[in-house]
CSV table of N, CA and C in Angstrom, one decimal:
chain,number,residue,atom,x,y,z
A,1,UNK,N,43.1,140.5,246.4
A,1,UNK,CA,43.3,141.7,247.2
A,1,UNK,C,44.7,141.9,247.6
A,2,UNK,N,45.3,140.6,248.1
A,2,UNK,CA,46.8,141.1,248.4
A,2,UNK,C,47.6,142.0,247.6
A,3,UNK,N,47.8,141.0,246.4
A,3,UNK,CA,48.1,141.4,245.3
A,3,UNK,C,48.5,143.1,245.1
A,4,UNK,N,46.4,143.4,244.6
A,4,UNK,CA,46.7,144.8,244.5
A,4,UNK,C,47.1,146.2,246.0
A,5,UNK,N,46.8,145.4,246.8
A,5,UNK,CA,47.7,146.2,248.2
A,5,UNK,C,49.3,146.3,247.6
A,6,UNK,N,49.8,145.0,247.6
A,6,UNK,CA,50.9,145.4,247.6
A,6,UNK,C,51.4,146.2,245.8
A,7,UNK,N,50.8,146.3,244.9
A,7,UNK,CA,51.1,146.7,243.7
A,7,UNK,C,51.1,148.1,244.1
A,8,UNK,N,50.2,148.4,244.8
A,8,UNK,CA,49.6,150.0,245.3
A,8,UNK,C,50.8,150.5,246.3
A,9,UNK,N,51.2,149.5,247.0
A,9,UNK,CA,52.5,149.6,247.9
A,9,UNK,C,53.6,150.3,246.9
A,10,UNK,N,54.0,149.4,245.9
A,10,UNK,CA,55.0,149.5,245.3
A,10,UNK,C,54.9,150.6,244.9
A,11,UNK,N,54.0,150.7,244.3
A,11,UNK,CA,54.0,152.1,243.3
A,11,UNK,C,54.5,153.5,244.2
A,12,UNK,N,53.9,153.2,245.5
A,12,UNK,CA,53.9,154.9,246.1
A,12,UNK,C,55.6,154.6,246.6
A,13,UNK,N,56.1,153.4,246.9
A,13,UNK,CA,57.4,152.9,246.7
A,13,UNK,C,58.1,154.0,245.9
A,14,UNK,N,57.5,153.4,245.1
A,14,UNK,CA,58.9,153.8,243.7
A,14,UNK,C,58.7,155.2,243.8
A,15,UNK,N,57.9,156.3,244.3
A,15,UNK,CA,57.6,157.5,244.3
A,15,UNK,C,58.6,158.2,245.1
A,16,UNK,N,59.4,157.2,245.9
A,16,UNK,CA,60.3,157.9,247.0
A,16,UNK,C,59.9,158.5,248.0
A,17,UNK,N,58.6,157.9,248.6
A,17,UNK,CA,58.3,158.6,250.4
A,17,UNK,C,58.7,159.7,250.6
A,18,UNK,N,58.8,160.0,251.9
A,18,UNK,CA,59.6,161.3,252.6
A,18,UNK,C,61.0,161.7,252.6
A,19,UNK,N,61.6,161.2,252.2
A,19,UNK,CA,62.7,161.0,252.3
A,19,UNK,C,63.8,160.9,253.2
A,20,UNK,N,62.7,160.1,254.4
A,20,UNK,CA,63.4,159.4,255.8
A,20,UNK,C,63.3,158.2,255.6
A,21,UNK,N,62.7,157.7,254.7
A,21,UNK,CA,62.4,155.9,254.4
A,21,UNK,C,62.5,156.0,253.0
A,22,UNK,N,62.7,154.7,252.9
A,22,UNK,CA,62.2,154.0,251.3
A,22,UNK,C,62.0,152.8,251.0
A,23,UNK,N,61.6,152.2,250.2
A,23,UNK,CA,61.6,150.7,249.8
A,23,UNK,C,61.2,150.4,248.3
A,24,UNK,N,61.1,148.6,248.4
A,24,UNK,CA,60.7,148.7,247.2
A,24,UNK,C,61.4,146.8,246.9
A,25,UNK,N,60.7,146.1,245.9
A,25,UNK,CA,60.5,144.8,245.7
A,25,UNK,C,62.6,144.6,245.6
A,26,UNK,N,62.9,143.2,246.3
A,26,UNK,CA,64.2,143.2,246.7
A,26,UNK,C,64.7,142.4,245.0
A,27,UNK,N,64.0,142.2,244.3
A,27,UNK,CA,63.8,141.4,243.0
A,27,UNK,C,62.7,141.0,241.9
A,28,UNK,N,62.8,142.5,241.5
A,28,UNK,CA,61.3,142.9,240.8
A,28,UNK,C,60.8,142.0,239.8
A,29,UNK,N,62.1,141.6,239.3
A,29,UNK,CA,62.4,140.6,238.1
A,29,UNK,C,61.8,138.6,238.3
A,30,UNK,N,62.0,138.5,239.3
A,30,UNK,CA,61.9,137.4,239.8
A,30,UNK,C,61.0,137.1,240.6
A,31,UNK,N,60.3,138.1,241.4
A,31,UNK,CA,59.5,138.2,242.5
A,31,UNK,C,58.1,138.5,242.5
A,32,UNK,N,57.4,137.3,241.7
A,32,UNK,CA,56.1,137.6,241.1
A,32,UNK,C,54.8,137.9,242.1
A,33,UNK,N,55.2,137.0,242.9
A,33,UNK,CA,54.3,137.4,244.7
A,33,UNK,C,54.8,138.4,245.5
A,34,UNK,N,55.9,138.8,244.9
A,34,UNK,CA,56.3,140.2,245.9
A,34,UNK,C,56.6,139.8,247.6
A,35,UNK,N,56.6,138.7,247.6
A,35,UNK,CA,57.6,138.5,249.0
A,35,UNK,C,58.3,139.0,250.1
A,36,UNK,N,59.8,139.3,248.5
A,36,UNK,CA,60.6,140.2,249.1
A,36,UNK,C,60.8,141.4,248.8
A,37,UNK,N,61.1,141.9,250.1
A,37,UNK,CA,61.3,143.8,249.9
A,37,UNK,C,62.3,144.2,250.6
A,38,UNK,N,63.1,145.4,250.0
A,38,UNK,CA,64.2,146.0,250.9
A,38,UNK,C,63.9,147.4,251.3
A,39,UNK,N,64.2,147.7,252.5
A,39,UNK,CA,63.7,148.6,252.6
A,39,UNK,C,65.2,149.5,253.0
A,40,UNK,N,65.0,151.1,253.1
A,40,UNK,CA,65.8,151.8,254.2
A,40,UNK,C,65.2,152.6,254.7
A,41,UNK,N,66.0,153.4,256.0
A,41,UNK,CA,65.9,154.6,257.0
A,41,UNK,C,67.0,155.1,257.2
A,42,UNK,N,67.1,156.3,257.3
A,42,UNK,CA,67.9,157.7,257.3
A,42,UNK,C,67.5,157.7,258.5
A,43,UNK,N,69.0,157.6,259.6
A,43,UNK,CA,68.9,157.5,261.0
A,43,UNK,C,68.6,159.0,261.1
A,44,UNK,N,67.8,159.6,261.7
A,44,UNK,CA,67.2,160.8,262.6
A,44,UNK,C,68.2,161.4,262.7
A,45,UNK,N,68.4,163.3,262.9
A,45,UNK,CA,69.4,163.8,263.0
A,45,UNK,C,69.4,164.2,264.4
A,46,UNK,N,70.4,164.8,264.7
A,46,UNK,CA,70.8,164.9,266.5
A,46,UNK,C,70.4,163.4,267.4
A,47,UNK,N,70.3,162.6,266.7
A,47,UNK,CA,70.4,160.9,267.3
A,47,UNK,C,71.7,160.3,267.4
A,48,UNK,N,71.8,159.4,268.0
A,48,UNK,CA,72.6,158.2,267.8
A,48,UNK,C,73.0,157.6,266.0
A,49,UNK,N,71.4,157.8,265.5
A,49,UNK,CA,71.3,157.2,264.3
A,49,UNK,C,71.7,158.2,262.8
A,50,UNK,N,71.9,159.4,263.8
A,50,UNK,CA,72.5,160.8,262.6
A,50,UNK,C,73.5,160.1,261.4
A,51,UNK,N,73.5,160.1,260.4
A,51,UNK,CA,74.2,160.2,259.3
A,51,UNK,C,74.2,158.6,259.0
A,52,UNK,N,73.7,157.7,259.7
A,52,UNK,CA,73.9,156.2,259.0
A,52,UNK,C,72.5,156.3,257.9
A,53,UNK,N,72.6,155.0,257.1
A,53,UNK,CA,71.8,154.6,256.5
A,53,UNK,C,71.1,153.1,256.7
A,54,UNK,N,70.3,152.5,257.2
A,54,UNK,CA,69.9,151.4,257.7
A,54,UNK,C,69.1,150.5,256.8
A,55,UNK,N,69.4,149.6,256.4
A,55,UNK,CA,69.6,148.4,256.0
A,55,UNK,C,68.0,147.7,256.0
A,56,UNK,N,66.5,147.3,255.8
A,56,UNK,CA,66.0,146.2,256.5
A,56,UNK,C,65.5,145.3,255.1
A,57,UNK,N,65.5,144.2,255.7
A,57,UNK,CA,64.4,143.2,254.8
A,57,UNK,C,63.1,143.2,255.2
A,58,UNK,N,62.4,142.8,254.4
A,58,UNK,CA,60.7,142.9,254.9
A,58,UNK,C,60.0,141.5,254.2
A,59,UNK,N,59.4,140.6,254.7
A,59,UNK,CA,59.4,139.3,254.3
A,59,UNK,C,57.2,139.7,254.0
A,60,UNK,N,56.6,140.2,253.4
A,60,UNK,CA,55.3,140.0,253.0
A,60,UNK,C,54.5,138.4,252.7
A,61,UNK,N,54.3,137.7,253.4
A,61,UNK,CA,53.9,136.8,253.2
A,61,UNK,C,52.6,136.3,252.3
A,62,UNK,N,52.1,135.1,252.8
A,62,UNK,CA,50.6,135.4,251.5
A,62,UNK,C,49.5,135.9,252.4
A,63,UNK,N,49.6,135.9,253.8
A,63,UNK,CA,48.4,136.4,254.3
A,63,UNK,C,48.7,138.1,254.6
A,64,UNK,N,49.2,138.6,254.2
A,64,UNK,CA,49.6,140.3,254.1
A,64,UNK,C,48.3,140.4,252.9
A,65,UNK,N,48.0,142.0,253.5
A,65,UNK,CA,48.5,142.7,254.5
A,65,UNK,C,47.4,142.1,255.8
A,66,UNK,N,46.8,140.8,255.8
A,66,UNK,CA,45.8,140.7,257.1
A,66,UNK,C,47.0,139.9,258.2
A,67,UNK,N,48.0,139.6,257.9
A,67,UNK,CA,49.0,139.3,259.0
A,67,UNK,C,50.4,140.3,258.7
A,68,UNK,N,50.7,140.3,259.7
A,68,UNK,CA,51.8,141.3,259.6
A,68,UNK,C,53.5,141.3,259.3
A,69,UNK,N,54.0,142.4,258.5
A,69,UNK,CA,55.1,141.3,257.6
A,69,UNK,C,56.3,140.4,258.8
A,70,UNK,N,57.5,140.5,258.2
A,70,UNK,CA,58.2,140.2,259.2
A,70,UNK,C,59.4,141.1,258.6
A,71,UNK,N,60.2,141.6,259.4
A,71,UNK,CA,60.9,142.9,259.1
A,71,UNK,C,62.3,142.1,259.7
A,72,UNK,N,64.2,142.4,259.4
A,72,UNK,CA,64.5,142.6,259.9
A,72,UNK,C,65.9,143.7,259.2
A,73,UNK,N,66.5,144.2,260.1
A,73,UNK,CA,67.7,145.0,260.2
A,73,UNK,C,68.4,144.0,259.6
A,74,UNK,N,69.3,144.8,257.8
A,74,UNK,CA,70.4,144.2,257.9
A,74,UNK,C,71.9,145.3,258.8
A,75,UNK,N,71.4,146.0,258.6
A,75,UNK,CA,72.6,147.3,259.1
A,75,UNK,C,72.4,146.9,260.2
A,76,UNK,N,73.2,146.4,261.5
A,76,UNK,CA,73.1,146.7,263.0
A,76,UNK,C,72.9,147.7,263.3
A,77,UNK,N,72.0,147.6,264.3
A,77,UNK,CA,71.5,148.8,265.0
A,77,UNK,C,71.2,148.1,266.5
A,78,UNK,N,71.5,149.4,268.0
A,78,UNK,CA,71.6,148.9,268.4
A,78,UNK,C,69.6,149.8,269.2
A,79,UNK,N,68.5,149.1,269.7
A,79,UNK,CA,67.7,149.5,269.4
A,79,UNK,C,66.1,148.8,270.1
A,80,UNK,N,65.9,149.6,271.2
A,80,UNK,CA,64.8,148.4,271.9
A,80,UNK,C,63.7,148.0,270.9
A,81,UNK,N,63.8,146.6,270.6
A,81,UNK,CA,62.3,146.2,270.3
A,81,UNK,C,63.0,145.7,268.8
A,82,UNK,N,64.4,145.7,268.8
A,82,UNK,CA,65.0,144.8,267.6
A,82,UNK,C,66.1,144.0,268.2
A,83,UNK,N,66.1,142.8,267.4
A,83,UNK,CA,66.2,141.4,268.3
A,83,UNK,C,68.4,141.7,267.8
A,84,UNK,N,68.9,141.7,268.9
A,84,UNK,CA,70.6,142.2,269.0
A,84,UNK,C,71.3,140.7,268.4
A,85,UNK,N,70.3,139.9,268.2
A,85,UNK,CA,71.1,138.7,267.6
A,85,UNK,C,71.2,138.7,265.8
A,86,UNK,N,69.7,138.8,265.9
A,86,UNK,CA,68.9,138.4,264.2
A,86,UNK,C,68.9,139.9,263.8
A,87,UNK,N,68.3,140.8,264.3
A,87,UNK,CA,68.0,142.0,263.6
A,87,UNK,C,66.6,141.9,263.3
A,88,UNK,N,65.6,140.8,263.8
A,88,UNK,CA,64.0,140.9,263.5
A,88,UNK,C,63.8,141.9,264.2
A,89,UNK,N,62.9,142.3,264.0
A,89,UNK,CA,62.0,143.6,264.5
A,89,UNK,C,60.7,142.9,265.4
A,90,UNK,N,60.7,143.1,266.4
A,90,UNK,CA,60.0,142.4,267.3
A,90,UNK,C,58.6,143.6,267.5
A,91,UNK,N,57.2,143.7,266.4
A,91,UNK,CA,56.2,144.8,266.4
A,91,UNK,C,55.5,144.7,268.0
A,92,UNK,N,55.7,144.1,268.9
A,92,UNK,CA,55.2,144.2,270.0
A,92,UNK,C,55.8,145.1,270.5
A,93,UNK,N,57.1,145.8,270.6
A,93,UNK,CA,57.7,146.8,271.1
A,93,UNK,C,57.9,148.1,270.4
A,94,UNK,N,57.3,147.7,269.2
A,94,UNK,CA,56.8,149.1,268.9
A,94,UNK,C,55.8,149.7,268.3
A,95,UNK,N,56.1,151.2,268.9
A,95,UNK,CA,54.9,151.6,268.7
A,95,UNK,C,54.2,151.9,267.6
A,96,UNK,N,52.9,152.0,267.5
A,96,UNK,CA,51.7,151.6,266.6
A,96,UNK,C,52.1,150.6,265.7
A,97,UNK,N,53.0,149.3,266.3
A,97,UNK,CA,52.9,147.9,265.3
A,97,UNK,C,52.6,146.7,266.3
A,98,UNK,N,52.1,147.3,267.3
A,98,UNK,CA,51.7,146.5,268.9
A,98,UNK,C,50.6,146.0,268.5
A,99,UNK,N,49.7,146.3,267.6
A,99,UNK,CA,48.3,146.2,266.9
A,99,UNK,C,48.3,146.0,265.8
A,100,UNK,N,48.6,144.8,264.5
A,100,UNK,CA,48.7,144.7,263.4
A,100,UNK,C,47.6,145.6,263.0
A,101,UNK,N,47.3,146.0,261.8
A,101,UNK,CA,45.9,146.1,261.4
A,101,UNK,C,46.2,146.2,260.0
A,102,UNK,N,45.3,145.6,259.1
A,102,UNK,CA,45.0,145.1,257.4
A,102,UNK,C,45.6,146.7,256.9
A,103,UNK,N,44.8,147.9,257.5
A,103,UNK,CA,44.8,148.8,256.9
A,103,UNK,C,46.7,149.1,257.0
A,104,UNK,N,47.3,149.0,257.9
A,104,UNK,CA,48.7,149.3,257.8
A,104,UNK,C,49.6,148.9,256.5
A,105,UNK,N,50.8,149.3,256.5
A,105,UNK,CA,51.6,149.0,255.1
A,105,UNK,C,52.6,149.5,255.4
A,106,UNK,N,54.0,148.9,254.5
A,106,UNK,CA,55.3,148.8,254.3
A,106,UNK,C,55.5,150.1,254.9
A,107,UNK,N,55.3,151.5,254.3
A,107,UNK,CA,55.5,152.6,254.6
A,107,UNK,C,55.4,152.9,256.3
A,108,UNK,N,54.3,152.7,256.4
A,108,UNK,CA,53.9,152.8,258.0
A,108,UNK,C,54.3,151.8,258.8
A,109,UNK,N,55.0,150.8,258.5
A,109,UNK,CA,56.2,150.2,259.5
A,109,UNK,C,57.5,150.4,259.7
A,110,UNK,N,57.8,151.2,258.4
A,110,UNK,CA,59.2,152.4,258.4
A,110,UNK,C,59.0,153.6,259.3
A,111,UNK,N,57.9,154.0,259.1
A,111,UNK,CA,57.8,154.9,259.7
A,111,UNK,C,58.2,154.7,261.5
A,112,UNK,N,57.2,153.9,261.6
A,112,UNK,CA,57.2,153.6,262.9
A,112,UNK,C,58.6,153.3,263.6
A,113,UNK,N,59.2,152.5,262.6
A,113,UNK,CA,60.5,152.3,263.1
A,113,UNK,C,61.9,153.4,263.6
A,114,UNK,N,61.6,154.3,262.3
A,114,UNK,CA,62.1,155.8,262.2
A,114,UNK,C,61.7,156.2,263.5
A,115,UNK,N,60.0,156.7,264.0
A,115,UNK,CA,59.9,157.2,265.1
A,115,UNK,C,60.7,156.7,266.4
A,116,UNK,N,60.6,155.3,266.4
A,116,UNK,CA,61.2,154.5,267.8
A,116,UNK,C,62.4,155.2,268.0
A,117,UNK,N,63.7,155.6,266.7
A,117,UNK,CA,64.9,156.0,266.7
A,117,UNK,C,64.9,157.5,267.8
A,118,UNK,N,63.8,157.8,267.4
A,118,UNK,CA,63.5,159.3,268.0
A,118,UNK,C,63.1,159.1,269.2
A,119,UNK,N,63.0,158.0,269.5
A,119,UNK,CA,62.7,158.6,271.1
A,119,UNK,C,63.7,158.1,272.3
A,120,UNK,N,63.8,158.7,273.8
A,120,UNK,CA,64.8,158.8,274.7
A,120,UNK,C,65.4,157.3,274.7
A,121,UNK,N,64.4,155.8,274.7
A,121,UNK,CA,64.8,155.1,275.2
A,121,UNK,C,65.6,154.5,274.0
A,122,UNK,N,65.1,155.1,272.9
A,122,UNK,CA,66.6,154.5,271.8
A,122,UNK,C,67.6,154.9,271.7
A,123,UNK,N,67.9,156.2,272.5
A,123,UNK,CA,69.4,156.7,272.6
A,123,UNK,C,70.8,155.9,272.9
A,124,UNK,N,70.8,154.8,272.5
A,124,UNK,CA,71.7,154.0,272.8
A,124,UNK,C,72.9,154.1,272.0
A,125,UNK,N,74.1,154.0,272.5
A,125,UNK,CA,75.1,154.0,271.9
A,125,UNK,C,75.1,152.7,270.7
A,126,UNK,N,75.1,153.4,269.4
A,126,UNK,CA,75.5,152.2,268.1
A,126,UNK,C,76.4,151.8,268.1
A,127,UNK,N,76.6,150.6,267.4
A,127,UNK,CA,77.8,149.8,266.9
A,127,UNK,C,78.5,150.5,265.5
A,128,UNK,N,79.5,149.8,265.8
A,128,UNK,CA,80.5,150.5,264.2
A,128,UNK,C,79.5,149.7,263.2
A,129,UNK,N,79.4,150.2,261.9
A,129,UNK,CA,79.0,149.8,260.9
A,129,UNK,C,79.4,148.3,260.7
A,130,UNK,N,78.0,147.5,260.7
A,130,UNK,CA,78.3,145.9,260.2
A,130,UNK,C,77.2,145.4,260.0
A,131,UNK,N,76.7,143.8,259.3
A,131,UNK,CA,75.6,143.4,259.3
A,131,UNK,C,75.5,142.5,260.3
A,132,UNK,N,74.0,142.7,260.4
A,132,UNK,CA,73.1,141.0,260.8
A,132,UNK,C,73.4,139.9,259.9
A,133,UNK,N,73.6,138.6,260.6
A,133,UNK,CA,73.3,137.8,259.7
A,133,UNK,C,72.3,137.9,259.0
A,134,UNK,N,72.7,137.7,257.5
A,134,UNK,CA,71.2,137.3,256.5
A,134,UNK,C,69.9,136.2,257.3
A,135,UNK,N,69.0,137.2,257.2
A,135,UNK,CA,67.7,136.2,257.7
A,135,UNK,C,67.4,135.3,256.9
A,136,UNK,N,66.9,133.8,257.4
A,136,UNK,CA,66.5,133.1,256.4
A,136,UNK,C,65.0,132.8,257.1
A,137,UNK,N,64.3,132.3,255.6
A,137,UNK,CA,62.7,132.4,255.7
A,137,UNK,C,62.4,131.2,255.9
């Protein structure tokens, strides 16, 4: 079942979402468990996040989609409920990832993330363009 979750992922992947997110396998070639994924976000317009383009990794493990992936920011971003050192995405602080659930997916953790950008308490002044250290697994 993983498996075809995440093949089903990919595919609507590769269809190009909304075109406020995207993603898609970080190494299609090599990555027969689909592990790794890269994802981005198109900072919100009239934000803080207006005109950047945001960076994340997304680490799918073997118990996905019944545990929840691990996400982080390579673009800095400056951002409640993402960790200012690592760039992990801490889903307890945001909203609708406060509650894993099976039924959720790659898409709808971008999303969510996108939303957070949108609201008052993320109006935080960003940093100049730079990365997080690379996460290791």
């Amino acid at each position: 079942p993983r498996n075809f979750v995440l093949l089903s992922e990919l595919e609507l992947g590769e269809k190009g979402g909304d075109g406020r997110c995207s993603y898609g396998l970080e190494d299609p070639d090599n990555d027969m468990l689909m592990h790794h994924w890269i994802g981005s976000i198109f900072g919100p317009q009239h934000t803080p996040f207006d005109g950047q383009l945001y960076e994340l990794k997304i680490h799918c493990g073997d118990q996905y989609p019944k545990q929840q992936p691990r996400v982080w920011f390579v673009s800095q971003v400056n951002m409640p409920g993402v960790n200012q050192h690592t760039g992990e995405v801490n889903f307890a602080e945001i909203d609708g990832l406060e509650r894993w659930k099976p039924t959720h997916s790659i898409a709808f953790v971008l999303k969510c993330l996108y939303n957070k950008m949108l609201r008052r308490e993320s109006r935080l002044p960003q940093p100049a363009e730079s990365k997080f250290p690379t996460p290791t697994l």
